[in-house]
Amino acid sequence: MNLVVAALVGLLFALGLGLAGMTQPARVLGFLEFRDPALLLTMGGATAVTLLGFPRVLRRERPVFAWRFWLPTRSDIDRKLLVGAALFGLGWGLVGLCPGPALTALAGGDPLVGLFVAAMFAGMALHARRG
Amino acid sequence: MALVVAAGLLVGYGARAGNGCTSGHGVCGLGRRSPRSLAAVLVFMTTGALAAQVLRPLLLGGAS
């Protein structure tokens, strides 16, 4: 993909996450504790855009900035998916950070966020080694 | 600190094993009406709420 486009899209995504409060663990924890429903609007708003936008985009023969679409094809719900999602949720709820916002929050310079991201990559590597 | 490391490991491993995260399954997957993503979102929302409301207070002993 065009590097400039990738950088701009990343910037837009990070701005959205930051503005919505996803990069602040306290806000995310408030949401998961059912104290602050605002992030439901974030998720709902973002999903509304993809729900309405994706069908239109996919009517194209190919994306504007790539030579083809890369889309997941599986639709079976297996054990690995459910166990993975469950573990992911536990980690997310323990500190209030998930991958995209954690990478974005690195820019804030908090060493704890750096530690989280390092552990996150270690977790990914662990999965890669186990196959 | 230990909590942050444990959570990071879980998030990294879980995102790979579960083929996606909050953005991947939540925003992109739901937008494609993927049944796998709906299942993943329901599961990680549930365990996320559980971790935040039960596990976290337990591990931190009341001090947040």
Short mmCIF file of C-alpha atoms in Angstrom, two decimals:
data_model
loop_
_atom_site.label_atom_id
_atom_site.label_comp_id
_atom_site.label_asym_id
_atom_site.label_seq_id
_atom_site.Cartn_x
_atom_site.Cartn_y
_atom_site.Cartn_z
CA MET A 1 0.00 0.00 0.00
CA ASN A 2 1.05 3.54 -0.59
CA LEU A 3 3.11 4.54 2.47
CA VAL A 4 1.64 8.04 2.61
CA VAL A 5 -1.90 6.67 2.57
CA ALA A 6 -1.00 4.15 5.28
CA ALA A 7 0.46 6.93 7.45
CA LEU A 8 -2.59 9.17 6.99
CA VAL A 9 -5.02 6.36 7.73
CA GLY A 10 -3.01 5.43 10.85
CA LEU A 11 -3.05 9.05 11.97
CA LEU A 12 -6.82 9.26 11.47
CA PHE A 13 -7.38 6.04 13.41
CA ALA A 14 -5.15 7.21 16.27
CA LEU A 15 -6.91 10.59 16.41
CA GLY A 16 -10.27 8.84 16.56
CA LEU A 17 -9.14 6.51 19.35
CA GLY A 18 -7.64 9.43 21.27
CA LEU A 19 -10.68 11.71 20.89
CA ALA A 20 -13.05 8.91 21.90
CA GLY A 21 -11.10 8.21 25.11
CA MET A 22 -10.07 4.67 24.13
CA THR A 23 -6.43 5.47 24.94
CA GLN A 24 -7.28 6.27 28.57
CA PRO A 25 -7.43 3.03 30.56
CA ALA A 26 -9.56 4.71 33.25
CA ARG A 27 -12.26 5.48 30.66
CA VAL A 28 -12.19 1.94 29.28
CA LEU A 29 -12.42 0.46 32.78
CA GLY A 30 -15.36 2.78 33.53
CA PHE A 31 -17.07 1.39 30.45
CA LEU A 32 -16.37 -2.24 31.38
CA GLU A 33 -17.61 -1.56 34.92
CA PHE A 34 -20.87 -0.24 33.39
CA ARG A 35 -20.30 3.18 34.97
CA ASP A 36 -19.69 5.12 31.76
CA PRO A 37 -21.63 4.09 28.63
CA ALA A 38 -19.97 6.72 26.39
CA LEU A 39 -17.59 4.22 24.75
CA LEU A 40 -20.61 2.22 23.65
CA LEU A 41 -21.34 5.15 21.34
CA THR A 42 -17.75 5.03 20.08
CA MET A 43 -18.00 1.37 19.23
CA GLY A 44 -21.55 1.78 17.92
CA GLY A 45 -20.57 4.78 15.83
CA ALA A 46 -17.53 3.07 14.35
CA THR A 47 -19.50 -0.09 13.61
CA ALA A 48 -22.31 1.95 12.03
CA VAL A 49 -19.77 3.40 9.62
CA THR A 50 -18.44 -0.02 8.63
CA LEU A 51 -21.93 -1.57 8.49
CA LEU A 52 -23.05 1.09 6.03
CA GLY A 53 -19.71 1.66 4.34
CA PHE A 54 -18.28 -1.82 3.77
CA PRO A 55 -21.06 -3.07 1.46
CA ARG A 56 -20.57 0.02 -0.71
CA VAL A 57 -16.78 -0.32 -0.71
CA LEU A 58 -16.96 -4.02 -1.55
CA ARG A 59 -19.07 -3.31 -4.59
CA ARG A 60 -15.88 -2.00 -6.17
CA GLU A 61 -13.74 -4.38 -8.14
CA ARG A 62 -10.69 -3.41 -6.11
CA PRO A 63 -9.77 -0.87 -3.39
CA VAL A 64 -8.66 2.62 -4.39
CA PHE A 65 -5.20 2.22 -2.84
CA ALA A 66 -4.50 -1.51 -3.22
CA TRP A 67 -4.65 -4.00 -6.05
CA ARG A 68 -7.10 -6.33 -4.32
CA PHE A 69 -9.17 -6.82 -1.16
CA TRP A 70 -7.94 -9.09 1.62
CA LEU A 71 -10.95 -10.38 3.50
CA PRO A 72 -11.36 -13.16 6.07
CA THR A 73 -13.25 -16.10 4.61
CA ARG A 74 -13.99 -18.33 7.60
CA SER A 75 -17.42 -18.36 9.21
CA ASP A 76 -17.14 -21.35 11.56
CA ILE A 77 -16.98 -20.60 15.28
CA ASP A 78 -14.31 -22.85 16.77
CA ARG A 79 -12.91 -23.36 20.25
CA LYS A 80 -9.71 -21.47 19.50
CA LEU A 81 -11.64 -18.34 18.55
CA LEU A 82 -13.70 -18.42 21.74
CA VAL A 83 -10.76 -19.20 24.05
CA GLY A 84 -8.64 -16.51 22.37
CA ALA A 85 -11.41 -13.92 22.67
CA ALA A 86 -11.96 -14.88 26.32
CA LEU A 87 -8.25 -14.45 27.18
CA PHE A 88 -8.14 -11.21 25.24
CA GLY A 89 -11.13 -9.87 27.20
CA LEU A 90 -9.56 -10.81 30.54
CA GLY A 91 -6.39 -8.89 29.71
CA TRP A 92 -8.38 -5.97 28.36
CA GLY A 93 -10.51 -5.74 31.51
CA LEU A 94 -7.54 -6.09 33.88
CA VAL A 95 -5.90 -2.83 32.81
CA GLY A 96 -8.20 -1.18 30.26
CA LEU A 97 -5.90 -1.38 27.26
CA CYS A 98 -6.27 -3.21 23.94
CA PRO A 99 -3.80 -3.34 21.02
CA GLY A 100 -4.70 -0.29 18.88
CA PRO A 101 -5.21 2.16 21.72
CA ALA A 102 -2.14 0.78 23.56
CA LEU A 103 0.09 1.48 20.55
CA THR A 104 -1.50 4.92 20.23
CA ALA A 105 -1.02 5.64 23.94
CA LEU A 106 2.71 4.90 23.59
CA ALA A 107 2.96 8.46 22.30
CA GLY A 108 2.01 9.67 25.78
CA GLY A 109 5.30 8.35 27.16
CA ASP A 110 3.88 6.45 30.15
CA PRO A 111 6.38 3.66 30.96
CA LEU A 112 3.53 1.38 32.10
CA VAL A 113 2.02 1.58 28.61
CA GLY A 114 5.43 0.63 27.21
CA LEU A 115 5.57 -2.35 29.56
CA PHE A 116 2.07 -3.39 28.46
CA VAL A 117 2.98 -3.20 24.77
CA ALA A 118 6.18 -5.19 25.35
CA ALA A 119 4.19 -7.89 27.16
CA MET A 120 1.58 -7.81 24.38
CA PHE A 121 4.23 -8.53 21.74
CA ALA A 122 5.62 -11.28 23.96
CA GLY A 123 2.13 -12.78 24.10
CA MET A 124 1.88 -12.68 20.30
CA ALA A 125 5.31 -14.29 19.97
CA LEU A 126 4.27 -16.97 22.44
CA HIS A 127 1.27 -17.76 20.27
CA ALA A 128 3.40 -17.85 17.13
CA ARG A 129 5.79 -20.33 18.76
CA ARG A 130 3.00 -22.60 19.91
CA GLY A 131 1.55 -22.53 16.41
CA MET B 1 3.43 -3.86 37.32
CA ALA B 2 2.84 -7.62 37.40
CA LEU B 3 -0.79 -6.94 36.56
CA VAL B 4 0.22 -4.86 33.52
CA VAL B 5 2.56 -7.61 32.26
CA ALA B 6 -0.04 -10.35 32.78
CA ALA B 7 -2.70 -8.27 31.01
CA GLY B 8 -0.35 -7.51 28.10
CA LEU B 9 0.48 -11.20 27.67
CA LEU B 10 -3.22 -12.12 27.71
CA VAL B 11 -4.14 -9.40 25.22
CA GLY B 12 -1.31 -10.31 22.83
CA TYR B 13 -1.85 -14.05 23.00
CA GLY B 14 -5.64 -13.75 22.97
CA ALA B 15 -5.71 -11.39 20.00
CA ARG B 16 -3.65 -13.86 17.95
CA ALA B 17 -5.50 -17.00 19.06
CA GLY B 18 -8.87 -15.28 18.65
CA ASN B 19 -7.89 -13.81 15.27
CA GLY B 20 -8.69 -10.26 16.25
CA CYS B 21 -9.14 -7.49 18.77
CA THR B 22 -11.62 -4.77 19.64
CA SER B 23 -10.99 -3.01 16.33
CA GLY B 24 -10.64 -6.13 14.18
CA HIS B 25 -13.68 -8.05 15.40
CA GLY B 26 -15.63 -5.17 16.87
CA VAL B 27 -15.44 -2.54 14.17
CA CYS B 28 -14.38 -4.41 11.02
CA GLY B 29 -15.86 -7.85 11.71
CA LEU B 30 -19.26 -6.63 12.87
CA GLY B 31 -19.35 -4.30 9.88
CA ARG B 32 -18.92 -7.33 7.61
CA ARG B 33 -21.65 -9.14 9.58
CA SER B 34 -19.20 -11.94 10.41
CA PRO B 35 -20.62 -14.56 12.78
CA ARG B 36 -17.11 -15.30 14.09
CA SER B 37 -16.67 -11.65 15.01
CA LEU B 38 -20.04 -11.42 16.73
CA ALA B 39 -19.13 -14.46 18.82
CA ALA B 40 -15.71 -13.00 19.66
CA VAL B 41 -17.16 -9.60 20.60
CA LEU B 42 -19.76 -11.15 22.91
CA VAL B 43 -17.08 -13.29 24.56
CA PHE B 44 -14.48 -10.56 25.11
CA MET B 45 -17.07 -8.03 26.28
CA THR B 46 -18.23 -10.56 28.87
CA THR B 47 -14.76 -11.57 30.09
CA GLY B 48 -13.66 -7.92 29.93
CA ALA B 49 -16.49 -6.84 32.22
CA LEU B 50 -15.75 -9.81 34.47
CA ALA B 51 -12.07 -8.91 34.71
CA ALA B 52 -12.77 -5.23 35.36
CA GLN B 53 -15.52 -5.79 37.94
CA VAL B 54 -14.42 -8.95 39.74
CA LEU B 55 -10.81 -9.92 39.01
CA ARG B 56 -9.31 -6.44 39.15
CA PRO B 57 -10.70 -5.46 42.58
CA LEU B 58 -9.72 -8.90 43.84
CA LEU B 59 -6.13 -8.64 42.61
CA LEU B 60 -5.68 -5.02 43.65
CA GLY B 61 -7.27 -5.61 47.06
CA GLY B 62 -9.61 -2.66 46.82
CA ALA B 63 -6.96 -0.09 45.94
CA SER B 64 -7.47 0.97 42.34
#
